[in-house]
XYZ file of C-alpha atoms in Angstrom:
265
model
C -53.292 291.156 41.562
C -49.719 290.824 43.904
C -47.170 289.116 42.636
C -47.502 286.193 44.777
C -51.122 285.816 43.639
C -50.055 285.968 40.587
C -47.211 283.535 40.326
C -49.723 281.090 42.253
C -52.247 281.158 39.715
C -49.541 280.923 36.798
C -48.245 277.534 38.874
C -51.738 276.192 39.160
C -52.302 276.163 35.372
C -48.506 274.823 34.739
C -49.437 271.771 37.194
C -53.040 271.374 35.627
C -51.645 271.161 32.092
C -48.970 268.731 33.335
C -51.880 266.229 34.728
C -53.544 266.778 31.422
C -50.481 266.417 28.952
C -47.370 265.052 30.511
C -47.700 261.148 30.197
C -45.632 260.668 33.580
C -47.807 263.150 35.547
C -51.041 261.448 33.981
C -50.302 258.326 35.998
C -49.097 259.463 39.219
C -51.310 258.508 42.526
C -51.042 259.385 45.947
C -49.144 256.230 46.589
C -46.767 256.598 43.613
C -45.817 259.911 44.788
C -45.485 258.676 48.058
C -41.847 257.663 48.215
C -40.534 260.772 45.921
C -42.101 263.278 48.416
C -40.014 261.448 51.383
C -36.995 261.985 48.948
C -37.919 265.693 48.394
C -38.157 266.380 52.048
C -34.840 264.758 52.814
C -33.323 267.039 49.916
C -34.999 270.266 51.723
C -33.735 269.159 55.150
C -29.890 268.571 53.384
C -30.272 272.140 51.857
C -31.005 273.624 54.868
C -27.938 271.787 57.073
C -25.740 272.860 54.034
C -26.988 276.501 54.101
C -25.610 277.097 57.494
C -22.373 276.437 56.262
C -22.489 277.901 52.835
C -24.565 281.375 53.468
C -26.428 280.532 50.475
C -30.340 280.180 50.351
C -30.767 279.164 46.575
C -31.105 275.467 47.390
C -33.435 276.027 50.054
C -35.823 278.171 47.885
C -35.368 275.114 45.322
C -36.443 272.412 47.375
C -38.959 274.199 49.271
C -40.717 274.766 45.478
C -40.400 270.813 45.098
C -41.886 270.101 48.333
C -44.783 272.513 47.651
C -45.080 271.056 44.218
C -45.993 267.609 46.259
C -48.588 269.290 48.521
C -50.633 270.468 45.298
C -50.397 267.445 42.997
C -51.524 265.294 46.041
C -54.582 267.934 46.449
C -55.068 267.820 42.807
C -55.470 264.478 42.594
C -57.733 264.724 45.365
C -59.876 267.246 43.566
C -60.082 265.130 40.223
C -61.653 262.143 42.410
C -64.199 264.473 44.008
C -62.513 264.219 47.674
C -61.249 267.457 48.340
C -59.373 270.393 46.868
C -56.323 272.635 47.971
C -58.579 275.209 49.443
C -60.009 272.364 51.690
C -56.504 271.504 52.658
C -55.954 275.041 53.618
C -58.829 275.610 55.616
C -58.458 272.598 57.567
C -55.041 273.980 58.115
C -56.123 277.249 59.159
C -58.863 275.672 61.779
C -56.159 273.568 63.360
C -53.696 276.213 63.845
C -56.145 278.337 65.242
C -57.349 275.563 67.772
C -54.085 274.838 68.806
C -53.001 278.244 69.386
C -55.464 279.696 72.018
C -52.560 281.689 73.647
C -53.193 283.759 70.350
C -56.497 283.365 69.158
C -58.262 282.528 72.428
C -58.265 283.777 76.256
C -55.256 281.276 77.242
C -52.230 282.817 78.479
C -48.809 281.552 77.401
C -45.784 283.451 77.455
C -43.090 281.101 76.715
C -42.318 278.587 74.375
C -42.036 275.991 77.218
C -45.643 276.659 78.148
C -46.926 276.369 74.768
C -45.356 273.163 74.488
C -46.667 271.734 77.840
C -50.102 272.406 76.621
C -50.051 271.339 72.915
C -50.357 267.597 73.449
C -53.583 268.054 75.754
C -54.708 270.532 72.957
C -54.347 267.644 70.561
C -56.012 265.117 72.316
C -59.095 267.602 72.887
C -59.032 268.083 69.092
C -59.682 264.184 68.882
C -62.299 264.307 71.218
C -60.022 262.296 73.611
C -60.267 258.888 71.301
C -56.745 259.009 70.086
C -53.765 257.504 72.096
C -51.019 260.045 73.135
C -48.335 258.235 70.917
C -50.989 257.550 68.029
C -49.797 260.414 66.550
C -46.292 259.322 66.164
C -45.814 257.846 62.370
C -44.484 254.353 62.030
C -42.280 255.351 59.189
C -40.274 257.985 60.823
C -36.525 257.050 61.467
C -36.005 255.550 64.935
C -33.825 258.246 66.350
C -36.534 261.038 65.003
C -39.195 258.661 66.507
C -37.882 258.357 69.941
C -37.527 262.065 70.293
C -41.402 262.558 69.346
C -42.347 259.915 71.572
C -40.580 261.316 74.820
C -42.023 264.862 73.518
C -45.497 263.634 73.540
C -44.941 261.699 76.826
C -43.862 264.658 78.368
C -46.627 266.652 77.132
C -48.915 264.410 79.577
C -46.869 264.355 82.417
C -44.686 261.321 81.890
C -41.348 262.449 82.357
C -38.542 263.000 85.219
C -39.010 265.960 87.135
C -35.319 266.958 86.295
C -32.267 265.818 84.310
C -30.664 264.111 87.124
C -33.263 261.161 87.030
C -32.205 261.152 83.125
C -28.591 260.556 83.652
C -29.600 257.720 86.065
C -31.321 256.178 83.762
C -28.417 256.192 81.225
C -26.095 254.614 83.703
C -28.534 252.044 84.586
C -28.923 251.055 81.086
C -25.223 251.129 80.123
C -24.790 248.677 83.280
C -27.349 246.503 81.858
C -25.931 246.641 78.309
C -22.519 245.792 79.886
C -23.870 242.706 81.605
C -25.475 241.325 78.412
C -22.414 242.003 76.541
C -19.925 240.203 78.986
C -22.389 237.180 78.367
C -22.288 237.483 74.707
C -26.031 237.234 74.357
C -26.516 238.958 71.090
C -30.394 239.418 71.075
C -30.322 240.951 74.642
C -27.339 243.237 73.706
C -29.501 244.587 70.537
C -32.160 245.400 72.934
C -30.240 246.786 75.741
C -28.252 249.104 73.438
C -31.683 250.473 72.310
C -32.503 251.197 75.444
C -29.013 253.125 75.702
C -29.803 255.264 72.843
C -33.514 255.690 73.742
C -32.276 257.111 77.294
C -29.516 259.308 75.662
C -32.180 260.906 73.223
C -34.020 261.746 76.522
C -30.917 263.759 78.033
C -30.562 265.784 74.894
C -34.227 266.773 75.184
C -33.998 267.450 78.732
C -31.030 269.979 77.623
C -33.239 271.426 74.602
C -30.666 269.556 71.903
C -32.301 268.020 69.094
C -30.610 264.786 68.860
C -31.012 264.213 64.981
C -29.515 267.559 64.703
C -26.528 266.639 66.794
C -25.987 263.215 65.134
C -25.788 264.987 61.860
C -23.467 267.712 63.124
C -20.861 264.502 64.143
C -21.571 262.921 61.205
C -20.216 265.943 58.940
C -17.634 266.506 61.631
C -16.439 262.957 61.016
C -16.625 263.217 56.949
C -14.308 266.190 57.174
C -11.661 265.042 59.116
C -11.662 261.589 57.276
C -11.560 263.261 53.957
C -8.757 265.105 55.429
C -7.009 262.033 56.271
C -7.716 260.558 53.095
C -6.218 263.494 51.061
C -3.029 263.587 53.051
C -2.689 259.778 52.601
C -3.027 260.126 48.645
C -0.307 263.086 48.839
C 1.903 260.411 50.474
C 1.312 257.804 47.701
C -0.334 255.693 49.808
C -3.534 254.457 50.473
C -5.510 253.866 54.060
C -5.110 250.264 53.942
C -1.520 250.812 54.184
C -1.372 253.308 57.083
C -0.917 252.227 60.566
C -3.768 253.327 63.086
C -1.178 255.759 64.751
C -0.085 257.459 61.414
C -3.953 257.799 60.624
C -4.252 259.328 64.156
C -1.686 262.063 63.319
C -3.819 263.383 60.153
C -6.997 262.970 62.345
C -5.346 265.380 65.306
C -4.457 267.601 62.424
C -7.413 267.754 61.361
C -9.202 268.656 64.200
C -6.510 271.467 65.339
C -7.122 273.025 61.916
C -11.022 273.175 62.861
C -10.251 274.625 66.198
C -8.056 277.491 64.542
C -10.720 278.165 62.081
C -13.725 278.165 64.527
């Protein structure tokens, strides 16, 4: 027996024992685990982000284990209820992977990631016998930025997209103008509506340049945090707090933080 098989069997025994003997584990249902699962996925995402700067994979390994636990826990609950078991989950996944990769397991030709992506949505529609809408697979609970990116990708998969990025840029400028019009009129509801259109069109620009907007925004979030922390740290060293600083004084430290980042890059 290889190490992976041995550890998997050990894990299965531990999980089943917890389900029988631990009061907390015995009470869990799909519904009660759902929010915890979402939290675990975010913790995995956070660990992946941090691994790029810390050069350590230990946290990623740990969080992958937590996500794997949840997958197996859901399957065990289903097994207890006579619905399906983990073997059925894996079998369904194998069938889906084979069906969705005809360029690997069939005769379809695809020599680039772009070709694979262009066929993806058509393949998924065939999988559902054409009875599911193109956007039906986008979860309602996704954060809005990620949802917009997914929606646009699915629309592109069936040909609803600009031929080149120039059309997308024209749309950004159009949406900004429409927002400015509503802002000048101070029409709050319309402003929110048009600002959403601006964001949606900018996400479209990111997609055309093969930039994941979620990753891009998080990089900016982290950059802002680093620079703000630098500003705050040097304010404290002066015996002041931020409320006592003028904007010009704060800008001075902000520019210092930017300069340091460039020197370290």
